[in-house]
Short mmCIF file of N, CA and C in Angstrom, two decimals:
data_model
loop_
_atom_site.label_atom_id
_atom_site.label_comp_id
_atom_site.label_asym_id
_atom_site.label_seq_id
_atom_site.Cartn_x
_atom_site.Cartn_y
_atom_site.Cartn_z
N MET A 1 0.66 -1.11 -0.14
CA MET A 1 -0.06 0.02 -0.15
C MET A 1 0.81 1.13 0.02
N SER A 2 2.08 1.35 -0.68
CA SER A 2 2.78 2.36 -0.74
C SER A 2 2.25 3.65 -1.46
N SER A 3 1.27 3.17 -2.28
CA SER A 3 0.74 4.45 -3.01
C SER A 3 0.03 5.39 -1.94
N SER A 4 -0.72 4.89 -0.91
CA SER A 4 -1.30 5.85 0.05
C SER A 4 -0.62 6.53 0.60
N SER A 5 0.71 6.23 0.81
CA SER A 5 1.56 7.03 1.50
C SER A 5 2.38 8.49 0.80
N SER A 6 1.84 8.19 -0.71
CA SER A 6 2.37 9.55 -1.20
C SER A 6 0.91 10.27 -1.61
N THR A 7 0.09 9.81 -0.95
CA THR A 7 -1.31 10.63 -1.37
C THR A 7 -1.20 11.86 -0.80
N LYS A 8 -1.60 13.09 -1.37
CA LYS A 8 -1.61 14.42 -0.60
C LYS A 8 -3.13 14.55 -0.24
N VAL A 9 -3.14 15.26 0.72
CA VAL A 9 -4.79 15.62 1.15
C VAL A 9 -4.59 17.25 1.04
N LYS A 10 -5.65 18.01 1.07
CA LYS A 10 -5.79 19.52 1.12
C LYS A 10 -6.46 20.13 2.15
N ALA A 11 -6.43 20.82 3.01
CA ALA A 11 -6.86 21.16 4.48
C ALA A 11 -7.02 22.79 4.66
N SER A 12 -8.02 22.80 5.52
CA SER A 12 -8.04 24.45 6.29
C SER A 12 -7.78 23.74 7.86
N HIS A 13 -7.51 24.58 8.35
CA HIS A 13 -7.65 24.39 10.16
C HIS A 13 -7.95 25.84 10.83
N ILE A 14 -8.47 25.51 11.98
CA ILE A 14 -8.55 26.80 12.97
C ILE A 14 -7.80 26.13 14.20
N LEU A 15 -6.70 26.72 14.55
CA LEU A 15 -6.05 26.47 15.76
C LEU A 15 -6.21 27.44 17.00
N ILE A 16 -6.45 27.21 18.01
CA ILE A 16 -6.68 27.82 19.38
C ILE A 16 -5.46 27.25 20.31
N LYS A 17 -4.51 28.14 20.42
CA LYS A 17 -3.26 28.13 21.40
C LYS A 17 -3.79 27.99 23.00
N HIS A 18 -3.11 27.37 23.78
CA HIS A 18 -3.37 27.72 25.07
C HIS A 18 -1.92 27.32 26.04
N GLN A 19 -2.31 27.37 27.17
CA GLN A 19 -0.93 27.39 28.13
C GLN A 19 -0.21 26.32 27.86
N GLY A 20 -0.52 25.06 27.58
CA GLY A 20 0.26 23.76 27.28
C GLY A 20 0.81 23.72 25.52
N SER A 21 0.44 25.06 24.95
CA SER A 21 0.83 24.75 23.85
C SER A 21 2.59 24.78 23.22
N ARG A 22 3.09 24.62 22.47
CA ARG A 22 4.45 24.51 22.53
C ARG A 22 5.06 25.92 22.21
N ARG A 23 4.49 26.45 21.42
CA ARG A 23 4.75 27.95 21.10
C ARG A 23 3.47 28.96 21.51
N LYS A 24 4.09 29.73 22.48
CA LYS A 24 2.79 30.49 23.10
C LYS A 24 2.95 31.96 22.38
N ALA A 25 2.72 32.27 21.14
CA ALA A 25 2.79 33.11 20.79
C ALA A 25 1.90 33.34 19.33
N SER A 26 1.45 33.95 18.91
CA SER A 26 0.86 33.94 17.42
C SER A 26 0.62 35.03 16.94
N TRP A 27 0.23 35.29 15.50
CA TRP A 27 0.23 36.41 14.69
C TRP A 27 -0.58 37.50 15.52
N LYS A 28 -1.60 36.97 16.24
CA LYS A 28 -2.79 37.63 16.79
C LYS A 28 -2.59 38.15 18.19
N ASP A 29 -1.40 37.56 18.72
CA ASP A 29 -1.00 37.52 20.05
C ASP A 29 0.57 37.33 20.39
N PRO A 30 1.29 38.18 19.59
CA PRO A 30 2.79 38.19 19.46
C PRO A 30 3.39 37.98 21.05
N GLU A 31 2.99 38.47 21.79
CA GLU A 31 3.72 38.41 23.22
C GLU A 31 3.23 37.53 23.85
N GLY A 32 2.26 36.45 23.25
CA GLY A 32 1.54 35.33 23.86
C GLY A 32 0.99 35.40 25.52
N ARG A 33 0.35 37.05 25.49
CA ARG A 33 -0.30 37.32 26.83
C ARG A 33 -1.70 36.51 27.02
N ILE A 34 -2.22 36.53 25.95
CA ILE A 34 -3.74 35.87 26.02
C ILE A 34 -3.40 34.64 26.05
N ILE A 35 -2.60 33.73 25.30
CA ILE A 35 -2.26 32.31 25.10
C ILE A 35 -1.83 31.67 26.28
N THR A 36 -1.19 32.48 26.92
CA THR A 36 -0.46 31.90 28.53
C THR A 36 -1.72 31.94 29.84
N ASN A 37 -2.58 32.78 29.02
CA ASN A 37 -3.68 32.93 30.26
C ASN A 37 -4.94 32.17 29.60
N THR A 38 -4.89 31.35 28.45
CA THR A 38 -5.85 30.63 28.11
C THR A 38 -5.68 29.04 28.75
N THR A 39 -6.55 28.44 29.33
CA THR A 39 -6.66 27.05 29.73
C THR A 39 -6.72 26.22 28.41
N ARG A 40 -6.54 24.97 28.55
CA ARG A 40 -6.85 23.91 27.67
C ARG A 40 -8.16 23.66 27.52
N ASP A 41 -9.10 23.81 28.79
CA ASP A 41 -10.37 23.82 28.54
C ASP A 41 -11.11 24.68 28.11
N SER A 42 -10.61 26.04 28.20
CA SER A 42 -11.00 27.06 27.65
C SER A 42 -10.81 27.10 25.99
N ALA A 43 -9.62 26.76 25.67
CA ALA A 43 -9.53 26.56 24.20
C ALA A 43 -10.35 25.51 23.61
N VAL A 44 -10.68 24.45 24.42
CA VAL A 44 -11.41 23.29 23.54
C VAL A 44 -13.08 24.25 23.78
N GLU A 45 -13.64 24.75 24.67
CA GLU A 45 -14.75 25.33 24.78
C GLU A 45 -14.91 26.58 23.22
N GLN A 46 -14.02 27.06 23.24
CA GLN A 46 -13.83 28.23 22.03
C GLN A 46 -14.09 27.27 20.73
N ILE A 47 -13.17 26.47 20.65
CA ILE A 47 -13.19 25.81 19.13
C ILE A 47 -14.29 24.85 18.98
N LYS A 48 -14.87 24.34 20.59
CA LYS A 48 -16.25 23.60 20.21
C LYS A 48 -17.32 24.65 19.76
N ALA A 49 -17.54 25.74 20.16
CA ALA A 49 -18.36 26.87 19.45
C ALA A 49 -18.18 27.21 18.17
N PHE A 50 -16.94 27.55 17.89
CA PHE A 50 -16.60 27.83 16.49
C PHE A 50 -17.29 26.54 15.50
N ARG A 51 -16.80 25.36 16.07
CA ARG A 51 -17.21 24.31 15.24
C ARG A 51 -18.88 24.29 15.04
N GLU A 52 -19.45 24.50 16.20
CA GLU A 52 -21.08 24.21 16.30
C GLU A 52 -21.45 25.64 15.15
N ASP A 53 -20.87 26.68 15.21
CA ASP A 53 -21.44 27.90 14.26
C ASP A 53 -20.92 27.51 12.89
N ILE A 54 -19.97 26.81 12.47
CA ILE A 54 -19.76 26.41 11.06
C ILE A 54 -20.76 25.21 10.57
N VAL A 55 -20.81 24.20 11.51
CA VAL A 55 -21.73 23.18 11.07
C VAL A 55 -23.29 23.68 10.92
N SER A 56 -23.37 24.71 11.68
CA SER A 56 -25.04 24.88 11.67
C SER A 56 -25.20 26.16 10.63
N GLY A 57 -24.10 26.51 10.03
CA GLY A 57 -24.22 27.19 8.83
C GLY A 57 -24.31 28.94 9.08
N LYS A 58 -23.96 29.12 10.77
CA LYS A 58 -24.27 30.40 11.18
C LYS A 58 -23.00 31.19 10.71
N SER A 59 -21.68 30.78 10.58
CA SER A 59 -20.38 31.11 10.24
C SER A 59 -19.69 30.41 9.34
N LYS A 60 -18.96 31.21 8.43
CA LYS A 60 -18.23 30.50 7.56
C LYS A 60 -16.78 29.82 8.02
N PHE A 61 -16.35 28.73 7.49
CA PHE A 61 -15.05 28.21 8.16
C PHE A 61 -13.98 29.42 7.97
N GLU A 62 -13.73 29.61 6.82
CA GLU A 62 -12.68 30.74 6.31
C GLU A 62 -12.77 31.92 7.51
N ASP A 63 -14.23 32.52 7.41
CA ASP A 63 -14.03 33.71 8.20
C ASP A 63 -13.75 33.48 9.68
N VAL A 64 -14.09 32.38 10.30
CA VAL A 64 -13.62 32.07 11.66
C VAL A 64 -12.24 31.94 11.91
N ALA A 65 -11.57 31.19 10.82
CA ALA A 65 -10.09 30.95 10.62
C ALA A 65 -9.41 32.23 10.69
N SER A 66 -10.14 32.99 9.65
CA SER A 66 -9.38 34.39 9.26
C SER A 66 -9.28 35.44 10.61
N THR A 67 -10.31 35.29 11.63
CA THR A 67 -10.51 36.16 12.64
C THR A 67 -9.91 35.51 13.92
N TYR A 68 -10.00 34.17 14.39
CA TYR A 68 -10.00 33.76 15.50
C TYR A 68 -8.60 32.42 15.49
N SER A 69 -8.09 32.06 14.51
CA SER A 69 -7.10 31.02 14.26
C SER A 69 -5.60 31.67 14.99
N ASP A 70 -5.00 31.01 15.77
CA ASP A 70 -3.82 31.25 16.23
C ASP A 70 -2.48 31.01 15.15
N CYS A 71 -3.14 30.19 14.03
CA CYS A 71 -1.94 30.03 13.16
C CYS A 71 -1.80 31.10 11.88
N SER A 72 -0.72 31.12 11.52
CA SER A 72 -0.52 32.20 10.18
C SER A 72 -1.37 31.82 9.06
N SER A 73 -1.69 30.56 8.90
CA SER A 73 -2.50 30.07 7.92
C SER A 73 -4.01 30.89 8.09
N ALA A 74 -4.19 31.60 8.86
CA ALA A 74 -5.43 32.65 9.06
C ALA A 74 -5.50 33.64 7.88
N LYS A 75 -4.39 34.00 7.49
CA LYS A 75 -4.48 35.20 6.39
C LYS A 75 -5.06 34.39 5.25
N ARG A 76 -4.94 33.25 4.97
CA ARG A 76 -5.39 32.43 3.95
C ARG A 76 -6.74 31.72 4.33
N GLY A 77 -7.41 32.38 5.27
CA GLY A 77 -8.67 31.36 5.63
C GLY A 77 -8.46 30.09 6.23
N GLY A 78 -7.47 29.88 6.74
CA GLY A 78 -7.06 28.65 7.51
C GLY A 78 -6.00 27.88 6.44
N ASP A 79 -6.29 27.95 5.13
CA ASP A 79 -5.82 27.24 4.19
C ASP A 79 -4.49 26.52 4.36
N LEU A 80 -4.09 25.59 4.71
CA LEU A 80 -2.60 24.78 4.92
C LEU A 80 -2.04 24.38 3.35
N GLY A 81 -2.60 24.30 2.33
CA GLY A 81 -2.65 23.79 1.20
C GLY A 81 -2.53 22.07 1.05
N PRO A 82 -1.71 21.75 -0.05
CA PRO A 82 -1.76 20.12 0.10
C PRO A 82 -0.53 19.48 1.03
N PHE A 83 -0.52 18.44 1.66
CA PHE A 83 0.53 18.03 2.29
C PHE A 83 0.19 16.44 2.17
N ARG A 84 1.26 15.71 2.54
CA ARG A 84 1.17 14.19 2.58
C ARG A 84 1.58 13.60 3.86
N ARG A 85 1.51 12.34 4.11
CA ARG A 85 1.74 11.54 5.45
C ARG A 85 3.09 11.97 5.74
N GLY A 86 3.35 12.33 6.97
CA GLY A 86 4.61 12.62 7.60
C GLY A 86 4.82 14.35 7.52
N GLN A 87 4.36 14.91 7.10
CA GLN A 87 4.43 16.31 7.33
C GLN A 87 3.75 17.21 8.16
N MET A 88 2.87 16.72 8.77
CA MET A 88 2.20 17.15 9.82
C MET A 88 2.33 16.63 11.03
N GLN A 89 1.88 17.05 12.40
CA GLN A 89 1.74 16.29 13.61
C GLN A 89 0.80 15.26 13.43
N LYS A 90 1.21 13.89 14.10
CA LYS A 90 0.58 12.55 13.92
C LYS A 90 -0.88 12.82 13.99
N PRO A 91 -1.41 13.32 15.05
CA PRO A 91 -2.93 13.49 15.36
C PRO A 91 -3.62 14.27 14.28
N PHE A 92 -2.76 15.46 13.73
CA PHE A 92 -3.52 16.30 12.72
C PHE A 92 -3.45 15.26 11.52
N GLU A 93 -2.59 14.64 10.95
CA GLU A 93 -2.34 14.13 10.11
C GLU A 93 -3.44 12.98 9.84
N GLU A 94 -3.50 12.37 10.96
CA GLU A 94 -4.61 11.26 10.96
C GLU A 94 -5.98 11.67 10.73
N ALA A 95 -6.07 12.87 11.69
CA ALA A 95 -7.69 13.07 11.67
C ALA A 95 -8.15 13.68 10.07
N THR A 96 -6.97 14.32 9.43
CA THR A 96 -7.11 14.95 8.01
C THR A 96 -7.49 13.77 7.17
N PHE A 97 -6.55 12.78 7.11
CA PHE A 97 -6.80 11.78 6.10
C PHE A 97 -8.15 11.30 6.31
N ALA A 98 -8.67 11.02 7.63
CA ALA A 98 -9.56 10.13 7.91
C ALA A 98 -11.01 10.82 7.50
N LEU A 99 -10.94 12.18 7.30
CA LEU A 99 -12.22 13.05 6.79
C LEU A 99 -12.37 12.56 5.11
N LYS A 100 -13.72 12.95 4.97
CA LYS A 100 -14.09 12.98 3.47
C LYS A 100 -13.70 14.57 3.18
N VAL A 101 -13.62 14.72 1.70
CA VAL A 101 -13.76 16.22 1.35
C VAL A 101 -14.76 17.03 1.94
N GLY A 102 -14.72 18.18 2.44
CA GLY A 102 -15.70 18.98 2.81
C GLY A 102 -16.27 18.55 4.25
N GLU A 103 -15.57 17.57 4.77
CA GLU A 103 -16.04 17.32 6.19
C GLU A 103 -15.14 17.95 7.28
N ILE A 104 -15.76 18.32 8.39
CA ILE A 104 -15.09 19.07 9.27
C ILE A 104 -14.58 17.95 10.53
N SER A 105 -13.62 18.24 11.08
CA SER A 105 -12.87 17.00 12.21
C SER A 105 -13.99 17.53 13.64
N ASP A 106 -14.01 16.65 14.57
CA ASP A 106 -13.90 16.99 15.73
C ASP A 106 -12.88 17.53 16.20
N ILE A 107 -12.56 17.85 17.43
CA ILE A 107 -11.52 18.59 18.09
C ILE A 107 -10.35 17.73 17.91
N VAL A 108 -9.30 18.11 17.56
CA VAL A 108 -7.90 17.52 17.34
C VAL A 108 -6.84 18.28 18.17
N GLU A 109 -5.90 17.59 19.25
CA GLU A 109 -5.14 18.14 19.85
C GLU A 109 -3.90 17.56 19.58
N THR A 110 -2.78 18.92 19.26
CA THR A 110 -1.64 18.73 19.09
C THR A 110 -0.60 19.01 20.01
N ASP A 111 0.71 19.42 19.85
CA ASP A 111 1.52 20.10 20.48
C ASP A 111 1.23 21.57 20.60
N SER A 112 0.64 21.76 19.12
CA SER A 112 0.42 23.38 18.85
C SER A 112 -0.85 23.84 19.69
N GLY A 113 -1.51 23.24 19.88
CA GLY A 113 -3.06 23.47 20.87
C GLY A 113 -4.15 22.49 20.16
N VAL A 114 -5.15 23.29 20.35
CA VAL A 114 -6.51 22.43 19.73
C VAL A 114 -7.20 22.99 18.25
N HIS A 115 -7.51 22.03 17.41
CA HIS A 115 -7.93 22.58 16.00
C HIS A 115 -9.25 21.84 15.94
N ILE A 116 -10.06 22.40 14.46
CA ILE A 116 -10.68 21.72 13.78
C ILE A 116 -10.16 21.81 12.69
N ILE A 117 -10.53 20.64 11.76
CA ILE A 117 -9.72 20.74 10.36
C ILE A 117 -10.84 20.37 9.40
N MET A 118 -10.83 21.01 8.29
CA MET A 118 -11.91 20.83 7.19
C MET A 118 -11.01 20.29 5.89
N ARG A 119 -11.34 18.94 5.41
CA ARG A 119 -10.55 18.50 4.31
C ARG A 119 -11.16 19.32 3.15
N THR A 120 -10.30 19.82 2.45
CA THR A 120 -10.45 20.64 1.19
C THR A 120 -10.21 19.87 0.02
N GLY A 121 -9.53 18.84 -0.14
CA GLY A 121 -8.98 18.19 -1.16
C GLY A 121 -8.31 17.16 -0.90
#
């Protein structure tokens, strides 16, 4: 099954960093003041609320990512572009490859923080 290892996926994500995140700074919080005061539970609550708004149609994934994501991909509406296995942190990769195009993941936790992922290709 070596062909599956070279398969690329495309995805967008929304990241909320917290006190336990590997890097406690982001484009919207360069000093990390908000991030260092955000508990993991609080980050999970935020991302759950974003997911509900997106799934219900109240908000667009890209808009939420652009405004709230702690990843620099926020500039592109959360778009990470194409990647293959081995390029992302394992939990992120596994969640993305398990999604169908257009599907949005449940909460995924990595060393970076908590994410929701939308597979786009």
